[in-house]
Structure formats: C-alpha cells, structure tokens
Amino acid sequence: MRTPDRSDMDGETSDVRAFLESLTGPSRGTVTWLVGNALSASVGPDRILKFRRKEDVPPHDEDVATFQWSQGGYTLNALPGRDVWVNGQKTASAALGHGDMIEFGEEGPMSRYRVCDHSFPAHHTVEDIISDAYVYARSSRRPFARKMSGALRDGGRRLTSQTTVLFRVTVIGILLLIFAFGYLLFQNDWKLADSLKQESLKIEAVAVILSQTREDALTADDLVALREAFDNQVISTEQRLGTLEERAGASRRVITASTRSIAFVQGDYGLRQTESGKLLRHVLGPDGEKLKTPFGKPWIEPDAAGAPAEFQFTGTGFLLQGTSLLVTNRHVALPWTTGDRAQALKAAGLEAEILSLLAYLPEQSKPMEAVLLRASNTADLALLSVDANRVQGLGLSLAPDPPRAGEEVFLLGFPTGLKALIVQAGPDFLKTLERDGAVDFWSIAKNLSEQNKIRPLASRGIVAQISPGAVVYDAETTTGGSGGPALNRNGEVVAINAAILPEFGGSNIGVPVSHLKTLLDESD
C-alpha cells in the first residue's frame, strides 16, 4: 500500500488532520492520511487497513470502526461485533491522542495515530522511533517473543530508512570506527598471543636444551663435591674412574699406540631467531649481571646487549690416519639434533649454530679449532676438519672387515667429560683451579691441556652382536664417550661408539666402520 497524497481525497488539503502509521501487517511502514470529518476503517482478508469517507461508500462487511472528528480530534468508535484495542485496552469508543497505538481486530494491523498540521514529517527522530518500538512492545497482545522481535525489527528498519541522512551517515561512521577499533584490538590481541606463545616456546626450547646439556657443564657445586671427595678419600683416580684399561686388563700396546690420536671435543652453540636472523643474547641488569626469567631460566632476547647465550657440550673424536679429519658422532658435532631439542627449536622459531668447536689431543698443550665438514644422514657420524700441521704422523686406520661376535674390542674416549679429567688430574690440580678461580667450562680444559693432563680412558669388552647398522659390545663407558673408536687387537677401528644401553647390563652400541667408509666416499 502506497503512502497517499493529501490530494487523493477530493483535494481538500485543509481537511488533513492526522495520519496512521502502520507498524505491523503487509502495510508495515506505510502511512494512511485521515482526511475528512467522518471516516470508515476496514480490514480485508489481505489484512490491509483502508479508509473511506462515510458518505462516499455505503457500509460493508469489512468495516471495523469509524473515525469522527470533533473538538479538535478524532474519536474512534468500534462497530458492533468488532474488536479494537487502543494502547492495549479493548474499547468501544475512545478519543484518540497523538501517539496512541490502535490494533484493528485479532488479525488486523497495529498502527500509530499521529496528529499533524497539514504535513507529514520527512524524517523521524531517534527518540520517536525508539518510543514507538517501546509502546508497540508494551501494547501488543502478541506472544512476548513475537512482539519483541517485531519491535526490534521495525525499530531497526525505521532507523535505517526514516532518519536523516546525516544521522545515518554518522551511525555508519561510528559503526565503522567501532569495527576498525575492534579489528585493531583483535590484531593486537593476536600479536600479543602469538608473542606470548613464541616466548613460551622459546623458554620451553631453552629448558629442553638446558636439561639435556646440564651434565656437560661443570658447576661450582661439582668442584666442591670433587674437593670433598678428595679430602675424605672416598674416591681416588683408581677408585673413581682411574685407568679402566688396567682394571680390565686391556692391551697396553693397542692403548698406547692409539691414545695420541684420541681427541677431547669441546664446544658450544647459540640460538638464532629465524625471523630476525639475530642471535639470542643475555638480558643484563643495571650492574651487568645476567637476568633470569620468573621460571629461573636465563633471560635471553635477540635484541639484548649481553653476550650470546651459549649451550656447552663435550664428546670424543679420533683422527683418521693419513688425513686431517677428525671422526665423531653427528650428535656430538650437532648436539641440538638429538632428543626433543630439534623439535623444540623449530616450534620456537629458532635455529642453532656452532659458536666454538675445539679439539684437544694428548701431549699437545693447545687446542685445535675444528670445523664441521660433513654429517651423515643415515648414520650417527660426522667428519670434522682440523689443522693438518698439528696432526702429522697421527691417526687410526680402519679395519678392512667387520668384527665377529666374541672378539675383543678396546674402547677409548672421555666419558663424563671434564669431571673425569679432573679426577684423573688429582686433588692438587683441583686446588690450583680453585685458587686461581679458573673454574669455568673453557678455563678448566685449557689448564688441563697446558699441564698435559688430557688423556682418554680405555676399557675392554667383548662383541656381543653384529648387524649392518650396529655393533653391540660390553666395553665400559658413559656419557661423553660418544664418538670414541672401538678398536680390534690390531689397533684398527671396527666401530664408532654412539650409544649406551644401561638396561642391558651396560652394553654399548657402535656404528659399524662400513658407514664411515661410505661417508668418506661421499666427501671426496
């Protein structure tokens, strides 16, 4: 139903006194002008409200009420048998006031009555629209859910169609600002959550690495424990670790000939942030001290001013005869590739890289710098390059054939790392370290080398099992002995020590020398 023009009714514009604004039904949102002194209102099966002058058309069955102008306003009279409600109250006759809500029959439309001064407002105020929605919700006899949804729906429609352009533009602008602000908050929350997640992953990665490298580092508490052990004579060089080859009855010839080619490997690595390419460094306090997180872990950041965070490790390697190559395990040369370290670093967006890698040889007072040449993708092996001038005349040869079960093997290495070397060096060396204050990871190895106290331990064992991927033997060793050679009676390398199997009575696993030969061929 269209909104009628005032001239639609005989052109008597002076008789326009009010209008009805339909709020429900098919005519929702339209306006019906009330022109004349006496009008008849009808509602057909289509639920559309219609008006006509009483004198123009005789009454018919669809009429529900009449409107009579008197004393400056219309009076509504319900026809006999017809139900009409004004402001929610059923009535037979009512003098209408501006803003009254009229409901024509059980199924008829609900309309707002408005008095006008010969003009229909082009726009409604927000206050009027909200008021209409409130009155409708209060006056309607429909079920609560229906009248509330109707009030909200009609109020929203009118706010978007019957208010001024300026108001609508302002509302849209405010909504856009709210949306933009919400989006910025979302972005900031997402970035903050991602930052917290990355920080958590970084802390987790550092914790995993620290937990797996703790045994490689020598702390002040370790030195105190060693000094007390010496003072109480609970341990001695022979009682604690000593020379295992004497206790096991190993062949002195093989041990003596091979010792000078066995290297104590010492190194550290740092962590680089993949995104920025920066190394993680220690965050320093006002006095230059290294700060820690609330979890007790080192506080490290890519933009910190302290030294790079370093993770220390030790292991064993041996020189290869006729070359300047040092053979060791991949997990010694690339210690972050073992256990959960690699996965934790990747999840934290970090990459590890070697900061320092040194090799100490017996009877040499200074270490050699070592550089990773190649690591095997199929076996726990790696080749390091060292100074050729420092290793002339040294090196071990490789056995042409694999060992057989029941054969003797001699295992050389540096089990337990610096701790074993300090025990071998004796209590006087420990006192010197404490007196000079040279108890850090690097100074201890440097002093041991200068005093010619770096010497591998040896043990004897029997080959228990052989397979293409492993040689199993019972020669004694422990953490730190990884990368050491397992020698036959001819002093030839038959396997490279790689793992310990404490659950099988102290058995150890070595990588067959055939895998080393393959790696050497690939490196040529």
Coordinates of C-alpha atoms in Angstrom, one line a residue:
M1 CA 0.0 0.0 0.0
R2 CA 1.5 3.3 -1.0
T3 CA 1.5 6.4 1.1
P4 CA -1.4 8.5 -0.2
D5 CA -1.0 12.1 -1.2
R6 CA -3.3 14.6 0.6
S7 CA -4.9 15.5 -2.7
D8 CA -6.1 11.9 -3.1
M9 CA -9.3 12.8 -1.2
D10 CA -11.1 15.4 -3.2
G11 CA -8.2 17.8 -3.0
E12 CA -9.4 19.1 0.4
T13 CA -6.0 19.6 1.9
S14 CA -7.4 21.8 4.6
D15 CA -9.2 18.7 6.0
V16 CA -6.0 16.7 6.6
R17 CA -5.9 16.4 10.3
A18 CA -4.0 13.2 11.2
F19 CA -2.4 10.0 9.8
L20 CA -1.9 6.4 10.8
E21 CA 1.5 4.8 10.5
S22 CA 1.2 1.0 10.1
L23 CA 3.6 -0.9 12.3
T24 CA 2.5 -4.5 11.5
G25 CA 1.0 -6.5 8.7
P26 CA 1.5 -6.2 5.0
S27 CA 1.3 -2.4 5.1
R28 CA 4.1 -2.1 7.7
G29 CA 5.9 1.1 7.3
T30 CA 3.3 2.9 5.2
V31 CA 1.2 5.9 6.1
T32 CA -2.6 6.4 5.7
W33 CA -3.8 10.1 5.8
L34 CA -7.0 10.8 7.6
V35 CA -8.9 13.4 5.6
G36 CA -12.4 14.5 6.4
N37 CA -14.8 14.6 9.4
A38 CA -16.3 11.1 9.2
L39 CA -14.3 8.1 8.0
S40 CA -14.8 4.4 7.9
A41 CA -11.9 2.0 8.5
S42 CA -11.9 -1.5 7.0
V43 CA -9.6 -4.5 7.1
G44 CA -10.0 -7.1 4.4
P45 CA -8.7 -10.7 4.2
D46 CA -5.4 -9.3 3.0
R47 CA -5.0 -7.5 6.4
I48 CA -4.5 -4.1 4.7
L49 CA -6.1 -1.2 6.5
K50 CA -8.2 1.1 4.3
F51 CA -10.1 4.3 4.9
R52 CA -13.0 6.0 3.0
R53 CA -15.4 8.8 3.7
K54 CA -18.7 7.5 5.2
E55 CA -20.8 9.5 2.8
D56 CA -19.0 8.2 -0.3
V57 CA -19.5 4.4 0.1
P58 CA -22.2 2.6 2.0
P59 CA -21.1 0.4 4.9
H60 CA -19.9 -3.2 4.1
D61 CA -18.8 -6.3 6.0
E62 CA -15.1 -5.4 6.2
D63 CA -15.7 -2.3 8.2
V64 CA -14.3 -2.4 11.7
A65 CA -14.5 1.1 13.1
T66 CA -15.4 4.7 12.3
F67 CA -13.4 7.9 12.9
Q68 CA -15.3 11.1 13.7
W69 CA -13.7 14.5 14.0
S70 CA -15.0 16.6 16.9
Q71 CA -13.5 19.2 19.3
G72 CA -10.0 19.2 17.6
G73 CA -9.5 15.4 17.4
Y74 CA -10.8 12.1 16.1
T75 CA -12.9 9.8 18.1
L76 CA -12.7 6.1 17.3
N77 CA -15.9 4.0 17.5
A78 CA -15.7 0.3 17.1
L79 CA -18.5 -1.2 15.1
P80 CA -20.8 -3.8 16.8
G81 CA -19.1 -7.2 16.9
R82 CA -15.7 -5.8 16.0
D83 CA -12.7 -5.8 18.4
V84 CA -10.5 -2.8 18.5
W85 CA -7.7 -2.1 21.1
V86 CA -6.3 1.3 21.9
N87 CA -3.0 1.3 23.8
G88 CA -3.6 -2.4 24.6
Q89 CA -7.0 -1.9 26.0
K90 CA -10.1 -3.2 24.2
T91 CA -12.5 -0.3 23.6
A92 CA -15.8 0.5 22.0
S93 CA -15.1 4.2 21.8
A94 CA -12.1 6.3 22.5
A95 CA -10.9 9.9 21.9
L96 CA -7.6 9.5 20.2
G97 CA -4.4 11.3 21.3
H98 CA -1.2 11.9 19.5
G99 CA 0.9 8.7 19.6
D100 CA -1.9 6.3 20.5
M101 CA -1.5 2.7 19.4
I102 CA -4.5 1.2 17.6
E103 CA -5.0 -2.5 16.9
F104 CA -7.7 -3.4 14.4
G105 CA -9.1 -6.9 15.2
E106 CA -7.4 -10.1 16.2
E107 CA -5.5 -10.4 12.9
G108 CA -5.6 -6.8 11.9
P109 CA -2.6 -4.4 11.7
M110 CA -1.3 -2.3 14.6
S111 CA -0.9 1.4 13.7
R112 CA 0.4 4.5 15.4
Y113 CA -2.0 7.5 15.4
R114 CA -0.4 10.9 14.9
V115 CA -1.9 14.4 14.7
C116 CA -0.4 16.6 12.0
D117 CA -0.5 20.2 10.8
H118 CA -1.1 19.5 7.1
S119 CA 2.4 18.0 6.7
F120 CA 3.9 14.5 7.1
P121 CA 7.4 14.6 8.7
A122 CA 10.1 13.6 6.1
H123 CA 12.1 12.1 8.9
H124 CA 11.5 10.9 12.4
T125 CA 13.7 11.5 15.4
V126 CA 15.5 8.6 17.0
E127 CA 13.6 9.3 20.2
D128 CA 10.3 8.9 18.4
I129 CA 11.3 5.6 16.7
I130 CA 12.6 4.1 20.0
S131 CA 9.4 5.3 21.7
D132 CA 7.2 3.7 19.0
A133 CA 9.1 0.4 19.4
Y134 CA 8.7 0.6 23.2
V135 CA 5.0 1.4 23.1
Y136 CA 4.4 -1.4 20.5
A137 CA 6.2 -3.9 22.7
R138 CA 4.2 -2.8 25.7
S139 CA 0.8 -2.6 23.9
S140 CA 0.8 -5.5 21.6
R141 CA -1.1 -8.6 22.7
R142 CA 1.1 -10.9 20.6
P143 CA 3.3 -13.5 22.3
F144 CA 6.3 -12.0 24.0
A145 CA 8.9 -13.4 21.6
R146 CA 6.9 -12.2 18.6
K147 CA 6.3 -8.7 19.8
M148 CA 9.9 -8.2 21.0
S149 CA 11.3 -9.4 17.6
G150 CA 8.7 -7.2 15.9
A151 CA 9.7 -4.2 17.9
L152 CA 13.4 -4.7 17.2
R153 CA 12.9 -5.4 13.6
D154 CA 10.6 -2.5 12.9
G155 CA 12.8 -0.1 15.0
G156 CA 15.8 -1.1 13.1
R157 CA 14.0 -0.7 9.8
R158 CA 12.9 2.8 10.7
L159 CA 16.3 3.8 12.0
T160 CA 17.8 3.0 8.6
S161 CA 15.0 4.4 6.4
Q162 CA 13.2 7.2 8.3
T163 CA 16.0 9.1 10.0
T164 CA 18.0 11.9 8.4
V165 CA 20.9 11.2 6.0
L166 CA 23.3 12.9 8.4
F167 CA 22.2 10.7 11.2
R168 CA 22.6 7.5 9.1
V169 CA 26.0 8.6 7.8
T170 CA 27.0 9.3 11.4
V171 CA 25.8 6.0 12.6
I172 CA 27.6 4.2 9.8
G173 CA 30.8 6.1 10.6
I174 CA 30.6 5.2 14.2
L175 CA 30.0 1.6 13.3
L176 CA 33.0 1.6 11.0
L177 CA 35.1 3.2 13.8
I178 CA 33.9 0.5 16.2
F179 CA 34.7 -2.2 13.7
A180 CA 38.1 -0.7 12.9
F181 CA 38.9 -0.3 16.6
G182 CA 37.7 -3.9 17.3
Y183 CA 39.9 -5.1 14.4
L184 CA 42.9 -3.3 15.8
L185 CA 42.2 -4.8 19.2
F186 CA 41.9 -8.3 17.6
Q187 CA 45.2 -7.8 15.7
N188 CA 46.9 -6.6 18.9
D189 CA 45.5 -9.5 20.9
W190 CA 46.6 -11.9 18.2
K191 CA 50.1 -10.4 18.1
L192 CA 50.3 -10.5 21.8
A193 CA 49.0 -14.1 22.0
D194 CA 51.5 -15.0 19.3
S195 CA 54.3 -13.2 21.1
L196 CA 53.4 -15.0 24.3
K197 CA 53.2 -18.3 22.5
Q198 CA 56.6 -17.7 20.9
E199 CA 58.1 -16.6 24.2
S200 CA 56.7 -19.7 25.9
L201 CA 58.1 -22.0 23.1
K202 CA 61.4 -20.2 23.4
I203 CA 61.5 -20.8 27.2
E204 CA 60.5 -24.4 26.6
A205 CA 63.2 -24.9 23.9
V206 CA 65.8 -23.4 26.2
A207 CA 64.6 -25.5 29.1
V208 CA 64.8 -28.7 27.0
I209 CA 68.3 -27.9 25.9
L210 CA 69.5 -26.9 29.4
S211 CA 68.0 -30.1 30.8
Q212 CA 69.9 -32.2 28.2
T213 CA 73.2 -30.3 28.5
R214 CA 73.4 -29.9 32.2
E215 CA 75.7 -32.9 32.7
D216 CA 78.2 -31.5 30.1
A217 CA 78.8 -28.3 32.1
L218 CA 80.9 -28.2 35.3
T219 CA 79.4 -26.1 38.1
A220 CA 80.9 -24.7 41.3
D221 CA 78.9 -27.3 43.2
D222 CA 80.6 -30.0 41.1
L223 CA 84.0 -28.7 42.1
V224 CA 83.0 -28.6 45.8
A225 CA 81.8 -32.2 45.6
L226 CA 85.0 -33.3 44.0
R227 CA 87.1 -31.5 46.6
E228 CA 85.2 -33.1 49.5
A229 CA 85.5 -36.5 47.9
F230 CA 89.3 -36.0 47.6
D231 CA 89.5 -34.7 51.2
N232 CA 87.5 -37.6 52.6
Q233 CA 89.5 -40.1 50.4
V234 CA 86.2 -41.6 49.3
I235 CA 87.4 -41.6 45.7
S236 CA 90.7 -41.6 44.0
T237 CA 91.9 -41.8 40.5
E238 CA 91.9 -45.5 40.5
Q239 CA 88.8 -45.9 42.7
R240 CA 86.5 -43.4 40.8
L241 CA 87.4 -43.8 37.2
G242 CA 91.2 -44.2 37.1
T243 CA 92.7 -46.1 34.2
L244 CA 90.0 -48.6 33.3
E245 CA 92.4 -50.3 30.9
E246 CA 94.4 -51.6 33.9
R247 CA 91.4 -52.8 35.8
A248 CA 90.0 -54.5 32.7
G249 CA 93.4 -55.9 31.6
A250 CA 93.3 -54.2 28.2
S251 CA 96.2 -54.5 25.9
R252 CA 98.8 -51.7 26.6
R253 CA 100.2 -51.9 23.1
V254 CA 96.9 -51.0 21.5
I255 CA 96.1 -48.4 24.1
T256 CA 99.5 -46.7 24.0
A257 CA 99.6 -46.6 20.2
S258 CA 96.2 -45.1 19.8
T259 CA 96.0 -42.6 22.7
R260 CA 97.7 -39.7 20.9
S261 CA 95.0 -39.8 18.2
I262 CA 92.0 -39.6 20.5
A263 CA 90.6 -36.0 20.9
F264 CA 88.6 -34.4 23.6
V265 CA 85.9 -32.4 21.8
Q266 CA 84.6 -29.3 23.5
G267 CA 82.2 -26.8 22.0
D268 CA 79.2 -24.6 22.4
Y269 CA 76.4 -23.4 20.2
G270 CA 74.0 -20.5 20.2
L271 CA 70.4 -19.9 19.0
R272 CA 69.5 -17.6 16.2
Q273 CA 65.9 -16.3 15.7
T274 CA 64.8 -17.4 12.3
E275 CA 62.6 -14.4 11.6
S276 CA 65.1 -11.6 12.5
G277 CA 68.4 -13.6 11.9
K278 CA 69.7 -12.4 15.3
L279 CA 71.4 -14.5 18.0
L280 CA 69.7 -14.7 21.3
R281 CA 71.7 -12.8 23.9
H282 CA 71.6 -12.5 27.7
V283 CA 69.5 -9.6 29.1
L284 CA 71.7 -7.7 31.5
G285 CA 70.7 -5.9 34.7
P286 CA 71.8 -2.5 35.9
D287 CA 75.1 -3.9 37.2
G288 CA 75.7 -6.0 34.1
E289 CA 74.6 -9.2 35.7
K290 CA 72.7 -11.8 33.7
L291 CA 69.0 -11.7 34.5
K292 CA 66.7 -14.7 34.7
T293 CA 63.0 -15.3 33.9
P294 CA 60.5 -16.0 36.7
F295 CA 61.0 -19.6 35.8
G296 CA 64.6 -19.5 36.8
K297 CA 65.9 -19.8 33.2
P298 CA 68.3 -17.5 31.5
W299 CA 66.5 -14.4 30.1
I300 CA 67.6 -14.2 26.5
E301 CA 66.4 -12.0 23.7
P302 CA 67.5 -11.3 20.2
D303 CA 67.9 -7.5 20.9
A304 CA 69.6 -7.9 24.3
A305 CA 73.0 -6.3 25.0
G306 CA 74.7 -9.2 26.7
A307 CA 76.9 -12.0 25.3
P308 CA 75.3 -14.7 23.1
A309 CA 73.6 -17.4 25.1
E310 CA 75.8 -20.5 24.8
F311 CA 75.0 -24.1 25.3
Q312 CA 78.1 -26.2 26.1
F313 CA 78.9 -29.8 25.2
T314 CA 81.7 -32.3 25.2
G315 CA 82.5 -35.5 23.4
T316 CA 85.1 -37.7 21.9
G317 CA 86.6 -37.9 18.4
F318 CA 89.6 -39.6 16.7
L319 CA 92.0 -38.7 13.9
L320 CA 91.9 -40.7 10.7
Q321 CA 95.2 -41.9 9.5
G322 CA 96.7 -40.0 6.6
T323 CA 94.2 -37.2 6.7
S324 CA 93.4 -34.1 8.7
L325 CA 90.0 -35.4 9.5
L326 CA 88.5 -36.0 13.0
V327 CA 85.8 -38.6 13.2
T328 CA 83.0 -38.3 15.8
N329 CA 79.2 -38.7 16.1
R330 CA 76.7 -36.5 14.5
H331 CA 75.1 -35.9 17.9
V332 CA 78.5 -34.7 19.2
A333 CA 79.1 -32.3 16.3
L334 CA 75.5 -31.2 16.1
P335 CA 74.2 -31.7 19.6
W336 CA 70.9 -29.9 19.1
T337 CA 69.7 -32.7 16.7
T338 CA 69.2 -35.2 19.5
G339 CA 66.2 -35.9 21.6
D340 CA 63.5 -33.3 21.7
R341 CA 65.8 -30.4 21.0
A342 CA 65.3 -30.1 17.3
Q343 CA 61.5 -30.2 17.5
A344 CA 61.5 -27.6 20.4
L345 CA 63.8 -25.2 18.5
K346 CA 61.7 -25.5 15.3
A347 CA 58.5 -24.8 17.2
A348 CA 60.1 -21.8 18.8
G349 CA 61.3 -20.3 15.5
L350 CA 64.9 -20.8 16.4
E351 CA 68.0 -22.2 14.6
A352 CA 71.1 -23.5 16.3
E353 CA 74.7 -22.7 15.1
I354 CA 78.1 -23.6 16.4
L355 CA 79.9 -20.8 18.2
S356 CA 83.1 -22.6 19.2
L357 CA 84.4 -26.1 18.5
L358 CA 87.7 -27.2 19.8
A359 CA 89.6 -30.5 19.8
Y360 CA 92.3 -31.3 22.5
L361 CA 94.9 -34.0 21.8
P362 CA 97.0 -35.7 24.4
E363 CA 100.6 -34.4 24.6
Q364 CA 99.6 -31.1 22.9
S365 CA 99.3 -28.0 25.1
K366 CA 96.9 -26.1 22.9
P367 CA 93.6 -27.0 21.3
M368 CA 92.8 -27.1 17.6
E369 CA 89.9 -25.4 16.0
A370 CA 87.6 -27.9 14.4
V371 CA 85.1 -27.2 11.5
L372 CA 82.2 -29.5 10.6
L373 CA 83.0 -30.9 7.1
R374 CA 80.1 -33.3 6.7
A375 CA 77.5 -35.2 8.7
S376 CA 75.8 -38.4 7.7
N377 CA 72.1 -38.5 7.0
T378 CA 71.9 -42.2 7.6
A379 CA 74.3 -42.9 10.5
D380 CA 75.3 -41.1 13.7
L381 CA 78.6 -39.9 12.2
A382 CA 80.3 -36.6 11.4
L383 CA 83.6 -35.5 9.9
L384 CA 85.5 -32.5 11.3
S385 CA 88.4 -30.8 9.6
V386 CA 91.4 -29.8 11.8
D387 CA 94.8 -28.2 11.2
A388 CA 96.9 -30.6 9.1
N389 CA 100.2 -29.4 10.5
R390 CA 99.1 -30.4 14.0
V391 CA 98.2 -34.0 13.2
Q392 CA 101.1 -35.2 11.1
G393 CA 102.0 -38.8 11.9
L394 CA 98.8 -39.3 13.9
G395 CA 95.6 -41.2 13.1
L396 CA 93.9 -44.6 13.3
S397 CA 93.4 -47.0 10.4
L398 CA 90.1 -48.6 9.6
A399 CA 89.6 -52.4 9.9
P400 CA 89.0 -54.0 6.4
D401 CA 86.4 -56.4 7.8
P402 CA 83.7 -56.2 10.5
P403 CA 84.4 -57.8 13.9
R404 CA 82.9 -61.2 14.8
A405 CA 80.8 -62.0 17.9
G406 CA 83.1 -62.9 20.8
E407 CA 86.1 -60.8 19.6
E408 CA 87.8 -58.4 22.0
V409 CA 87.4 -54.6 21.4
F410 CA 89.1 -51.7 23.2
L411 CA 87.1 -48.6 23.6
L412 CA 88.8 -45.2 24.1
G413 CA 87.2 -41.9 25.0
F414 CA 86.4 -39.2 27.5
P415 CA 83.4 -40.5 29.5
T416 CA 81.8 -37.9 31.9
G417 CA 83.8 -35.2 30.1
L418 CA 85.6 -32.6 32.3
K419 CA 84.7 -34.3 35.6
A420 CA 86.6 -37.5 34.7
L421 CA 89.6 -35.5 33.5
I422 CA 89.7 -33.5 36.8
V423 CA 89.5 -36.8 38.8
Q424 CA 92.4 -38.2 36.7
A425 CA 94.4 -35.0 37.3
G426 CA 94.2 -35.4 41.0
P427 CA 93.4 -33.2 44.1
D428 CA 96.4 -30.9 43.6
F429 CA 95.0 -29.8 40.2
L430 CA 91.6 -29.1 41.7
K431 CA 93.1 -26.9 44.4
T432 CA 95.0 -25.0 41.7
L433 CA 91.8 -24.4 39.8
E434 CA 90.0 -23.1 42.9
R435 CA 92.9 -20.9 43.9
D436 CA 93.2 -19.3 40.5
G437 CA 89.4 -19.0 40.1
A438 CA 89.7 -20.8 36.7
V439 CA 86.6 -22.9 37.1
D440 CA 84.6 -22.1 34.0
F441 CA 83.9 -24.5 31.2
W442 CA 86.7 -23.3 28.9
S443 CA 89.4 -22.5 31.5
I444 CA 89.4 -26.0 33.0
A445 CA 90.0 -27.6 29.6
K446 CA 92.7 -25.1 28.8
N447 CA 94.6 -25.7 32.2
L448 CA 94.3 -29.5 31.7
S449 CA 95.8 -29.3 28.3
E450 CA 98.6 -26.9 29.4
Q451 CA 99.5 -29.4 32.2
N452 CA 99.3 -32.4 29.8
K453 CA 96.5 -33.9 31.8
I454 CA 94.2 -34.7 28.9
R455 CA 94.3 -38.4 28.3
P456 CA 91.5 -40.8 27.2
L457 CA 90.2 -43.6 29.3
A458 CA 90.2 -47.1 27.9
S459 CA 88.1 -50.2 28.6
R460 CA 88.0 -53.7 27.3
G461 CA 84.9 -55.6 26.1
I462 CA 83.5 -58.4 24.0
V463 CA 81.5 -58.0 20.8
A464 CA 78.0 -59.5 21.6
Q465 CA 76.1 -58.8 18.4
I466 CA 76.7 -57.5 14.9
S467 CA 74.3 -56.2 12.3
P468 CA 74.6 -53.9 9.2
G469 CA 73.5 -51.0 11.4
A470 CA 75.2 -51.6 14.8
V471 CA 77.9 -53.4 16.7
V472 CA 77.0 -54.2 20.3
Y473 CA 79.7 -54.7 22.9
D474 CA 80.1 -54.6 26.7
A475 CA 83.1 -52.3 27.0
E476 CA 82.6 -49.8 29.8
T477 CA 81.9 -46.1 29.1
T478 CA 79.3 -43.5 29.8
T479 CA 78.1 -40.0 28.6
G480 CA 81.0 -38.2 26.9
G481 CA 82.5 -41.3 25.4
S482 CA 80.3 -40.8 22.3
G483 CA 82.5 -40.6 19.1
G484 CA 85.3 -42.7 20.5
P485 CA 86.8 -45.6 18.5
A486 CA 86.2 -49.3 19.2
L487 CA 89.5 -51.0 18.2
N488 CA 90.3 -54.6 17.5
R489 CA 93.6 -56.3 18.7
N490 CA 95.4 -54.8 15.7
G491 CA 94.5 -51.3 16.7
E492 CA 92.1 -50.8 13.8
V493 CA 88.8 -49.1 14.2
V494 CA 85.8 -51.5 13.9
A495 CA 83.1 -49.2 15.2
I496 CA 82.4 -45.7 16.4
N497 CA 80.9 -45.6 19.9
A498 CA 77.4 -44.0 19.7
A499 CA 75.0 -45.0 22.5
I500 CA 74.7 -46.7 25.8
L501 CA 72.3 -49.4 26.7
P502 CA 72.2 -49.4 30.5
E503 CA 69.1 -51.6 30.6
F504 CA 71.2 -54.4 29.0
G505 CA 73.9 -54.6 31.7
G506 CA 75.9 -51.6 30.4
S507 CA 76.1 -52.7 26.8
N508 CA 77.0 -50.1 24.2
I509 CA 76.3 -49.6 20.5
G510 CA 78.8 -48.6 17.9
V511 CA 78.3 -47.5 14.3
P512 CA 80.0 -50.1 12.0
V513 CA 83.1 -48.7 10.3
S514 CA 81.5 -49.5 6.9
H515 CA 79.2 -46.5 7.4
L516 CA 82.3 -44.3 8.0
K517 CA 83.8 -45.6 4.7
T518 CA 80.6 -44.6 2.9
L519 CA 80.7 -41.1 4.4
L520 CA 84.3 -40.7 3.4
D521 CA 83.5 -41.7 -0.2
E522 CA 80.7 -39.1 -0.2
S523 CA 83.1 -36.4 1.0
D524 CA 85.6 -37.0 -1.8

